[in-house]
Tab-separated table of C-alpha atoms in Angstrom:
chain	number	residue	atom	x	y	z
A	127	UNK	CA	4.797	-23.139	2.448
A	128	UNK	CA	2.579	-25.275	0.503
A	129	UNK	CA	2.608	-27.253	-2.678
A	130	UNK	CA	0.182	-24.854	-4.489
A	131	UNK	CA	3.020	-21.725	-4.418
A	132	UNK	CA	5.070	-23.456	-6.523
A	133	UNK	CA	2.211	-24.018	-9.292
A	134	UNK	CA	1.651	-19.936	-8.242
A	135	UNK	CA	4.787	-19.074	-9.723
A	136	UNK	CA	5.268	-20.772	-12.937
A	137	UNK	CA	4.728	-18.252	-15.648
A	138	UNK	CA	2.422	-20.623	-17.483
A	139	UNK	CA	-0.410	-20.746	-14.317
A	140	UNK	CA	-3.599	-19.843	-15.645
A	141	UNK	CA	-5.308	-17.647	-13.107
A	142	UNK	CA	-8.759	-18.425	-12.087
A	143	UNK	CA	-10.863	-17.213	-9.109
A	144	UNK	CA	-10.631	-20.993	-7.745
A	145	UNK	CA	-6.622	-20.475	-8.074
A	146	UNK	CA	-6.752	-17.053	-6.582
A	147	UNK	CA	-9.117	-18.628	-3.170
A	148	UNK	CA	-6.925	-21.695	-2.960
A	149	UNK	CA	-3.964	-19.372	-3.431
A	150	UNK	CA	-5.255	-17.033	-0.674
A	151	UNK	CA	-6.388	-19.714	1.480
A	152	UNK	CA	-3.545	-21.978	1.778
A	153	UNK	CA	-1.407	-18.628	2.429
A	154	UNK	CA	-3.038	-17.871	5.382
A	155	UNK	CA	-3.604	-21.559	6.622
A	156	UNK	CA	0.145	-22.008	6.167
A	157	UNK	CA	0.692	-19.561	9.253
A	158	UNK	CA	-1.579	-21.623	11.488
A	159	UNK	CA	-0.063	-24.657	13.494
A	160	UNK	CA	-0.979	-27.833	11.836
A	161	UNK	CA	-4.289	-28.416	13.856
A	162	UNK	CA	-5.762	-25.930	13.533
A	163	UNK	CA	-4.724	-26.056	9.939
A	164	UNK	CA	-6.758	-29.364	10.205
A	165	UNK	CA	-9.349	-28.623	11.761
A	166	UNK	CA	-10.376	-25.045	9.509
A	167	UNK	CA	-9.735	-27.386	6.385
A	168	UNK	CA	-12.095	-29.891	7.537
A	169	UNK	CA	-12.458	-33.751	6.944
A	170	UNK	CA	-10.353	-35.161	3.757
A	171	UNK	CA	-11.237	-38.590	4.361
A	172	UNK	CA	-11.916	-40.534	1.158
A	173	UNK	CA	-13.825	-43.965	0.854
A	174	UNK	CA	-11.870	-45.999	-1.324
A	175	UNK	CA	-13.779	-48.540	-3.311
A	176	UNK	CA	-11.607	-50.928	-5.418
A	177	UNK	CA	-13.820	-53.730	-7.428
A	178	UNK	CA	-12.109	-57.139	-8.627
A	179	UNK	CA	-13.730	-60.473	-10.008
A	180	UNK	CA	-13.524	-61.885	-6.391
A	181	UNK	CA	-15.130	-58.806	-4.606
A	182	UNK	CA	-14.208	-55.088	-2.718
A	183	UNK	CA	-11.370	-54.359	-1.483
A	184	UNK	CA	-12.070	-50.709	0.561
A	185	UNK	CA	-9.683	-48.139	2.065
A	186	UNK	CA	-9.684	-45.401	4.362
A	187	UNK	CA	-7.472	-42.492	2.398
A	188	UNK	CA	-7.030	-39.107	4.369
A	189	UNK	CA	-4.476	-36.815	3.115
A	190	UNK	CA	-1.533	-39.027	2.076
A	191	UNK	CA	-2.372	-42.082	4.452
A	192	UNK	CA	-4.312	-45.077	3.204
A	193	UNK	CA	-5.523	-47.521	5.426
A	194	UNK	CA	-7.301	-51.201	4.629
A	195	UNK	CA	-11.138	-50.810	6.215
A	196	UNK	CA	-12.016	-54.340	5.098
A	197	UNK	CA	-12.289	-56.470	1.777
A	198	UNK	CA	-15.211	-58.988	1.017
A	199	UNK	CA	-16.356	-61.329	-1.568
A	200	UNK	CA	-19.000	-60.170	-3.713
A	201	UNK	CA	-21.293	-63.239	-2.252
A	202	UNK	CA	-20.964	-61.635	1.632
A	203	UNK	CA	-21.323	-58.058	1.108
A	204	UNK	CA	-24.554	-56.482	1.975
A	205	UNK	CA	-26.742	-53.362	1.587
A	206	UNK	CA	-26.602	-53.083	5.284
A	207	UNK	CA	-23.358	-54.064	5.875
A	208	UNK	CA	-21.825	-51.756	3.535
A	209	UNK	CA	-23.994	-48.423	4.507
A	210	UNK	CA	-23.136	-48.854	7.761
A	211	UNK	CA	-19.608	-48.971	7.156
A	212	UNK	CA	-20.193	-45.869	5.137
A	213	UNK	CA	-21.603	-43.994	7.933
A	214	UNK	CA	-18.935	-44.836	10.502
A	215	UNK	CA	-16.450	-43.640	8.135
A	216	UNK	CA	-18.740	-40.622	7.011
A	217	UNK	CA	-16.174	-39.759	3.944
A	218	UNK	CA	-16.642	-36.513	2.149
A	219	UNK	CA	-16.106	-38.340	-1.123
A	220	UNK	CA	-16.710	-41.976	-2.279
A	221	UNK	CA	-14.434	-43.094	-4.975
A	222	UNK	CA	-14.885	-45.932	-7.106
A	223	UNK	CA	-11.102	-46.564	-8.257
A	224	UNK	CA	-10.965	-49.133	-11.031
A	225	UNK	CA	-8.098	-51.947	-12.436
A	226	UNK	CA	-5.532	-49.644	-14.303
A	227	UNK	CA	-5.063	-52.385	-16.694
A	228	UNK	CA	-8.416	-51.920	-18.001
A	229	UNK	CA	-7.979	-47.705	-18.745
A	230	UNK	CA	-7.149	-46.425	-22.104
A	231	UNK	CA	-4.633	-42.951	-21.023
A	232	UNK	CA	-3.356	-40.814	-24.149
A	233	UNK	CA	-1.379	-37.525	-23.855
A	234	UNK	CA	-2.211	-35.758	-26.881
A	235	UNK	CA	-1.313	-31.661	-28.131
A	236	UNK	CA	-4.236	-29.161	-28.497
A	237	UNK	CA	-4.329	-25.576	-29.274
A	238	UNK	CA	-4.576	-23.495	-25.767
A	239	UNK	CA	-7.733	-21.915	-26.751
A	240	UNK	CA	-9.433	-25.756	-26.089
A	241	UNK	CA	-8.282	-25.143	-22.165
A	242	UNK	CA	-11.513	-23.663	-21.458
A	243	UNK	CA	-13.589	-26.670	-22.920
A	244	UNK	CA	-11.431	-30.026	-22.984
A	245	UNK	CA	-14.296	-33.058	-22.956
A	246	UNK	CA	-16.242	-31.183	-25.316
A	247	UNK	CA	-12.836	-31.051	-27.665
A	248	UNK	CA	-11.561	-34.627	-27.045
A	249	UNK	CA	-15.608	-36.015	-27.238
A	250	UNK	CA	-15.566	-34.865	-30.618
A	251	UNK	CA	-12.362	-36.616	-31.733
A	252	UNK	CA	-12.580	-39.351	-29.398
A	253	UNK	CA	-12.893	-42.423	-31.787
A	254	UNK	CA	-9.673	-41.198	-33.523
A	255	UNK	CA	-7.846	-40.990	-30.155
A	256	UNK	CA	-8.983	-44.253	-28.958
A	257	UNK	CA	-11.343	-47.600	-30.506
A	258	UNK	CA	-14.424	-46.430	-28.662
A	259	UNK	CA	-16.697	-43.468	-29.530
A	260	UNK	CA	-17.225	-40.378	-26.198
A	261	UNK	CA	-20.385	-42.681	-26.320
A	262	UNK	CA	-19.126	-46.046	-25.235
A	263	UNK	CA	-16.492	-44.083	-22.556
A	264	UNK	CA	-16.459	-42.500	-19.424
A	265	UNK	CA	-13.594	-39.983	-19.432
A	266	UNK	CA	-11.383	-36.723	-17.964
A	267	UNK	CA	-8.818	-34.798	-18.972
A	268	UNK	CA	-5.840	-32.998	-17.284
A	269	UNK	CA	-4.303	-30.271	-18.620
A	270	UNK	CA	-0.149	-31.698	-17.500
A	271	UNK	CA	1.747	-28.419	-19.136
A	272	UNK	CA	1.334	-25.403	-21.261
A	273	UNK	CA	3.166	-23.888	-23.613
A	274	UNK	CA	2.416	-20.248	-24.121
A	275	UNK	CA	5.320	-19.385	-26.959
A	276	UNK	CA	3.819	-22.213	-29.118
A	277	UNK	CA	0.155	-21.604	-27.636
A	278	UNK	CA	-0.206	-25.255	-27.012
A	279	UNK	CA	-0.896	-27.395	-24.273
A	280	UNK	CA	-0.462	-31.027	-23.338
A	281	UNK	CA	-3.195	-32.656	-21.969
A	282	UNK	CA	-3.303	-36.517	-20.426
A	283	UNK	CA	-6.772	-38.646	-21.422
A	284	UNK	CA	-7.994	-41.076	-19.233
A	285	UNK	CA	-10.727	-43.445	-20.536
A	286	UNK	CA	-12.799	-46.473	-19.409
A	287	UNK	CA	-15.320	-48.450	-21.097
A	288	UNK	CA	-18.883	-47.097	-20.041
A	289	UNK	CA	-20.272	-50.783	-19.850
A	290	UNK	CA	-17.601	-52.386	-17.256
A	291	UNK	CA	-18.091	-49.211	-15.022
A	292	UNK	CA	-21.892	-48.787	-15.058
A	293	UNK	CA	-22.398	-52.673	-14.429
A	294	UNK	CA	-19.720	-51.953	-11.149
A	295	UNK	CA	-21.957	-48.467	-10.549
A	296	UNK	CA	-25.162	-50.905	-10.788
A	297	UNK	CA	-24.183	-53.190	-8.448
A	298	UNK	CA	-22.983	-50.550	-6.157
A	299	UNK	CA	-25.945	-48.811	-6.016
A	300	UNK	CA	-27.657	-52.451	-5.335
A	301	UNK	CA	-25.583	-51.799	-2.118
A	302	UNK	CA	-27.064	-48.488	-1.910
A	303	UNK	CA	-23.210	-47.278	-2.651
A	304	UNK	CA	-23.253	-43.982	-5.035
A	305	UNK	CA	-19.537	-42.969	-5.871
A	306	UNK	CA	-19.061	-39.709	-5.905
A	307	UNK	CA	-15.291	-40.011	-8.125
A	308	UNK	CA	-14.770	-42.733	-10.740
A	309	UNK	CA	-10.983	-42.817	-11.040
A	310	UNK	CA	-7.863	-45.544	-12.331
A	311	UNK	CA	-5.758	-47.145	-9.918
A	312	UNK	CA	-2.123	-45.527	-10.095
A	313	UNK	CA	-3.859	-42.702	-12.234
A	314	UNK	CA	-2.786	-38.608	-11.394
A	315	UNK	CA	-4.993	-36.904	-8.722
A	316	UNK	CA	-7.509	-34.425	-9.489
A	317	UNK	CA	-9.423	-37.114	-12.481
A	318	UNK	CA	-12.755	-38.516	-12.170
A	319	UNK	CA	-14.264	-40.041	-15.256
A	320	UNK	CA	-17.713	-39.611	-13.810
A	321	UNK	CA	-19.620	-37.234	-15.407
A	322	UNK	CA	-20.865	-33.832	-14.067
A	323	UNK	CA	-24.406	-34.983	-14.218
A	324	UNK	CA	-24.327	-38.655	-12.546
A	325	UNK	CA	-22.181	-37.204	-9.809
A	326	UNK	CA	-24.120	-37.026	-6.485
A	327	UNK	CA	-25.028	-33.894	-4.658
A	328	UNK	CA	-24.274	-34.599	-1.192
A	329	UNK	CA	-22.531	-32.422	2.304
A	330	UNK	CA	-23.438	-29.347	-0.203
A	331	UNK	CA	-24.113	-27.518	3.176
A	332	UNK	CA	-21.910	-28.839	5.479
A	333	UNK	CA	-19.355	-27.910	2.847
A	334	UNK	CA	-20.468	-24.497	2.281
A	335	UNK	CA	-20.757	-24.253	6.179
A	336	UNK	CA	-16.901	-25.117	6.397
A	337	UNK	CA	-15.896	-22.771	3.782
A	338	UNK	CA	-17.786	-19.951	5.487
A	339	UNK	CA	-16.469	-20.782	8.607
A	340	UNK	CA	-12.777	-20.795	6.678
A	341	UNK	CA	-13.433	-17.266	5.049
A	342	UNK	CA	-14.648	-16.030	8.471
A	343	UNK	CA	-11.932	-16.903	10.469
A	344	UNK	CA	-9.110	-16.323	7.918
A	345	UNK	CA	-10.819	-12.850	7.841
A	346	UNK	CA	-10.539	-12.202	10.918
A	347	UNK	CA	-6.529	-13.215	11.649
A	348	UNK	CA	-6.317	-11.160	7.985
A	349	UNK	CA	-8.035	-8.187	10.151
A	350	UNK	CA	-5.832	-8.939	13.364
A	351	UNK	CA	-2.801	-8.556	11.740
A	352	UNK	CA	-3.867	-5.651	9.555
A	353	UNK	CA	-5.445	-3.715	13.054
A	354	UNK	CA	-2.504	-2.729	14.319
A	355	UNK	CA	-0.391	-1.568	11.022
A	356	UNK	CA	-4.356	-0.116	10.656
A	357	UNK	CA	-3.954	1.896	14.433
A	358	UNK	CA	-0.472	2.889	13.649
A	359	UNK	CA	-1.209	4.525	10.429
A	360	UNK	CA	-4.246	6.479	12.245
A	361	UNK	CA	-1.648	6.986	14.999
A	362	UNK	CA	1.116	8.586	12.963
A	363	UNK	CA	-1.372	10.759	11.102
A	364	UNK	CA	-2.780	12.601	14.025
A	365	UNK	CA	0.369	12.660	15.160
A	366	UNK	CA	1.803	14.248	11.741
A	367	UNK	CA	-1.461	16.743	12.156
A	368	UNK	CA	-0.251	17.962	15.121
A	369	UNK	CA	3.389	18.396	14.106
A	370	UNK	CA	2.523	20.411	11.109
A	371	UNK	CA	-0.140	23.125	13.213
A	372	UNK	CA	3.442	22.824	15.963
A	373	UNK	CA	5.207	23.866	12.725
A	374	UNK	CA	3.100	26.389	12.031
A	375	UNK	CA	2.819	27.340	15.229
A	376	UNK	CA	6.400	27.860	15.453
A	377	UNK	CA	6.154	29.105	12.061
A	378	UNK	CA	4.624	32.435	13.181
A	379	UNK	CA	6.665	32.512	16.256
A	380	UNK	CA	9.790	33.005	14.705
A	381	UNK	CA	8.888	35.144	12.217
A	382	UNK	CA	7.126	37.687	15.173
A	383	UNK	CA	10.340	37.308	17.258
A	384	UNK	CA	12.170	38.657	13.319
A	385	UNK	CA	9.796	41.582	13.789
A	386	UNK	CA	10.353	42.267	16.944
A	387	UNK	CA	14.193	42.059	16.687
A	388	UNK	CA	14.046	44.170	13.332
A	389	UNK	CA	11.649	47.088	15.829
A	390	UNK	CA	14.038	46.204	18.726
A	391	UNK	CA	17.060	46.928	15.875
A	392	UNK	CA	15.522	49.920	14.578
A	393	UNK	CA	14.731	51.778	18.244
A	394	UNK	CA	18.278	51.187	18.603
A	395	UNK	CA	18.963	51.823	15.934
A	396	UNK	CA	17.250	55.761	16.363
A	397	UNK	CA	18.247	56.190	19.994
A	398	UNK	CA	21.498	55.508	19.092
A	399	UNK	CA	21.543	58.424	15.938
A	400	UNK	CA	19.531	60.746	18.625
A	401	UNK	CA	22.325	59.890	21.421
A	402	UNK	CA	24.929	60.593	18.971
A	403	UNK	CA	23.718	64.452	18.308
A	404	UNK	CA	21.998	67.027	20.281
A	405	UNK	CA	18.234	67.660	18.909
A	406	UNK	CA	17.011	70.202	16.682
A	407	UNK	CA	15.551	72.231	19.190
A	408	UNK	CA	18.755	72.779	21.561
A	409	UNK	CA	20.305	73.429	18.172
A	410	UNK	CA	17.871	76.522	17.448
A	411	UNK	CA	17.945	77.789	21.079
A	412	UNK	CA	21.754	77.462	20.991
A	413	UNK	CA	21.601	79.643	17.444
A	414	UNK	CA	18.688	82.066	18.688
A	415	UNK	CA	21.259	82.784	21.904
A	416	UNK	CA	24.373	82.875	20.308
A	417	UNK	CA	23.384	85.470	17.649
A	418	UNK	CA	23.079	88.868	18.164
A	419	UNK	CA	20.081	90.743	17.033
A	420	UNK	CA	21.662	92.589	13.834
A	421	UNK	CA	21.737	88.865	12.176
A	422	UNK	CA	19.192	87.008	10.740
A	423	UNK	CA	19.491	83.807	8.941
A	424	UNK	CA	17.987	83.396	5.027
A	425	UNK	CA	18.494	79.328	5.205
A	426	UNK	CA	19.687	76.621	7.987
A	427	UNK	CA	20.760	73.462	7.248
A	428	UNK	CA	21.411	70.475	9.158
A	429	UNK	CA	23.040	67.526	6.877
A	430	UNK	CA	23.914	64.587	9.684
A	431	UNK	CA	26.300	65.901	11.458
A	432	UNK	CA	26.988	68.997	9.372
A	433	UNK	CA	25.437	72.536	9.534
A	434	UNK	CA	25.353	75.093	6.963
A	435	UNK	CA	24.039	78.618	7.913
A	436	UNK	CA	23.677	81.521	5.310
A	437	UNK	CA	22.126	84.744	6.406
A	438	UNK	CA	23.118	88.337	6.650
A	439	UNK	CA	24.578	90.297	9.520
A	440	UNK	CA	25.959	93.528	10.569
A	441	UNK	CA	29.210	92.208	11.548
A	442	UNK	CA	29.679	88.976	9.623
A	443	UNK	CA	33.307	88.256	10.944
A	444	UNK	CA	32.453	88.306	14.631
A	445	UNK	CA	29.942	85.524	14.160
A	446	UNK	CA	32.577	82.401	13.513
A	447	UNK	CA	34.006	83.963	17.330
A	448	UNK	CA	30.565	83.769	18.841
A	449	UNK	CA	29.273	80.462	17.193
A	450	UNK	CA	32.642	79.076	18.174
A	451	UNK	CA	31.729	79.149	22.184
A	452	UNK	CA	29.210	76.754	21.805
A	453	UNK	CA	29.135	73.555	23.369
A	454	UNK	CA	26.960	71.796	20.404
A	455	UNK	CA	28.813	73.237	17.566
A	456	UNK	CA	32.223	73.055	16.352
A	457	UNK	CA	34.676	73.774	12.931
A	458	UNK	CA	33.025	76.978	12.791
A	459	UNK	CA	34.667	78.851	9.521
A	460	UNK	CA	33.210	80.571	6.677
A	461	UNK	CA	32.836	78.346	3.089
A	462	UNK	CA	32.450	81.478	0.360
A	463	UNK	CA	33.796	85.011	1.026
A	464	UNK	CA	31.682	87.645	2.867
A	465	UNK	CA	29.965	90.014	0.393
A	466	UNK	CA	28.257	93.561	0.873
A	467	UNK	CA	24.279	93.285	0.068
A	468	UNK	CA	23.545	96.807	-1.449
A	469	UNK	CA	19.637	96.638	-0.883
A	470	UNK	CA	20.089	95.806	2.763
A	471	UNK	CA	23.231	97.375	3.316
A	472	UNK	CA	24.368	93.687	5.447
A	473	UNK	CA	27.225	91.715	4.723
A	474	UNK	CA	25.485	88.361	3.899
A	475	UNK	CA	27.638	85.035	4.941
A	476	UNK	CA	27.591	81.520	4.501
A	477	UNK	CA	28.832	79.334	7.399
A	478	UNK	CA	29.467	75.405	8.050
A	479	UNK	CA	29.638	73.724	11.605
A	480	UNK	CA	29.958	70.760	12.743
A	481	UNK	CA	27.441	69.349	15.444
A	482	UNK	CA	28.989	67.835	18.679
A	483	UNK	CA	27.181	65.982	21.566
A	484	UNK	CA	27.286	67.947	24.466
A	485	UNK	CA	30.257	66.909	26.828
């Protein structure tokens, strides 16, 4: 999407919070249609001053196009000629670009831990690098690759002789020009040899006004496309809420409707087991009719569908005979022989039956 991702994803980036915004920022600018693009980013336009022995030669550079703006003899250019050109152009950066041949440029191999403070490294071995002391030179470095394994980097010099570029800054400012970028004509991007203190402090606010504006509106297409994933996930959690109290809901439902089939199950269940026999009652007025008054019973016993009667009588055998006519019991027979009780003087029985449902 933009020339920066490809820096991004080399494993030797170092990440910085100026890599991270740029990152970030050219991201989201990328989705934007080009004007807009342009018009969030702001003004590039560069003021290209380019100094010979006969005079200036400036250009208009904004993005990759470069355009002549004019080129005078030293003898015809004037303070108010040249600030007025200034301010019709209004650049965001002047740049003084000077004759390559006159550059000293060295690519030389430092440790990595000297990433964080290049100049400072390089000042102190300058007059080894090059014939002039960090003294007699205005310079930059670039860091062009690292090299993690070895923990090295390569780093590209550039140098110019402090005394040819403060007599072109003099007479510059004699112009009432102040570059903001000293640089070397066919050098890399991204140098200037000016150092941090003689650089001019100028669209500080209009700057920071731009970025603002930038942050602001790239927050709020960040927040316009994260709203709706936002609404959804609100959406589908109420929603999810209300499934699980349904689920719950339904839940107890089914288990009441497995209670009430087990209750339905189990009336069944009994009216089916009372429908199947008489009840105990019609059995004991069936019993208390059907036996005669010299017989009592000593135990009765009901066992499902099977009754057991043991008592004493006067005439044991003519019970099975009188049992036998009723309409709830059936099987009738004795299940141990009649025997004489000598303290009573009965005959004491044991009988079995089996209960019938009433036709």
């Amino acid at each position: 999407m933009t020339a920066l991702y490809p820096q991004i994803l080399k494993s030797n980036v170092q990440w910085s919070p100026l890599t991270l915004w740029r990152w970030w920022r050219e991201g989201l600018l990328g989705w934007l249609p080009l004007t807009i693009r342009r018009k969030l980013a702001g003004s590039q336009r560069q003021l290209i001053i380019e100094p010979d022995t006969n005079g200036l030669a400036l250009f208009r550079q904004e993005r990759d196009e470069r355009e002549e703006v004019t080129r005078q003899p030293w003898e015809s250019l004037s303070r108010e000629t040249l600030r007025k050109l200034v301010r019709t152009e209004r650049p965001t950066a002047i740049v003084l670009r000077m004759l390559a041949n006159r550059a000293l440029t060295r690519v030389v191999t430092l440790p990595i831990a000297a990433a964080g403070n290049l100049r400072q490294v390089l000042g102190y071995d300058m007059d080894r690098l090059t014939p002039f002391s960090a003294q007699q030179l205005y310079y930059d470095t670039l860091i062009l690759e690292r090299q993690p394994e070895q923990r090295r980097i390569r780093v590209e010099l550039s140098a110019l002789p402090r005394a040819e570029v403060d007599a072109t800054l003099e007479a510059l400012a004699g112009l009432g020009v102040t570059p903001d970028i000293v640089d070397v004509g066919g050098g890399r991007k991204g140098i200037n040899l000016l150092p941090v203190e003689k650089r001019p402090r100028r669209g500080v606010w209009p700057r920071r006004l731009r970025n603002s504006l930038v942050v602001v509106s790239l927050s709020l297409m960040l927040a316009a496309a994260l709203l709706p994933l936002w609404q959804q996930r609100t959406l589908v959690i109420r929603l999810q809420k209300q499934v699980d109290i349904l689920q719950r809901d339904s839940s107890q439902v089914l288990d009441l409707r497995e209670q009430l089939e087990k209750a339905v199950e189990s009336s069944r269940f009994l009216l089916q087991k009372k429908q199947s026999r008489p009840p105990v009652i019609d059995l004991l007025r069936e019993l208390t009719v059907l036996l005669p008054d010299n017989t009592w019973l000593e135990r009765l016993q009901i066992n499902g569908d099977a009754l057991q009667l043991i008592g004493q009588s006067s005439s044991a055998s003519a019970l099975v005979g009188l049992i036998d006519e009723s309409k709830l019991l059936g099987g009738v027979a004795f299940t141990s022989p009649v025997t004489n009780d000598r303290r009573t003087g009965k005959e004491r029985f044991v009988l079995s039956a089996q209960v019938v449902l009433e036709p």
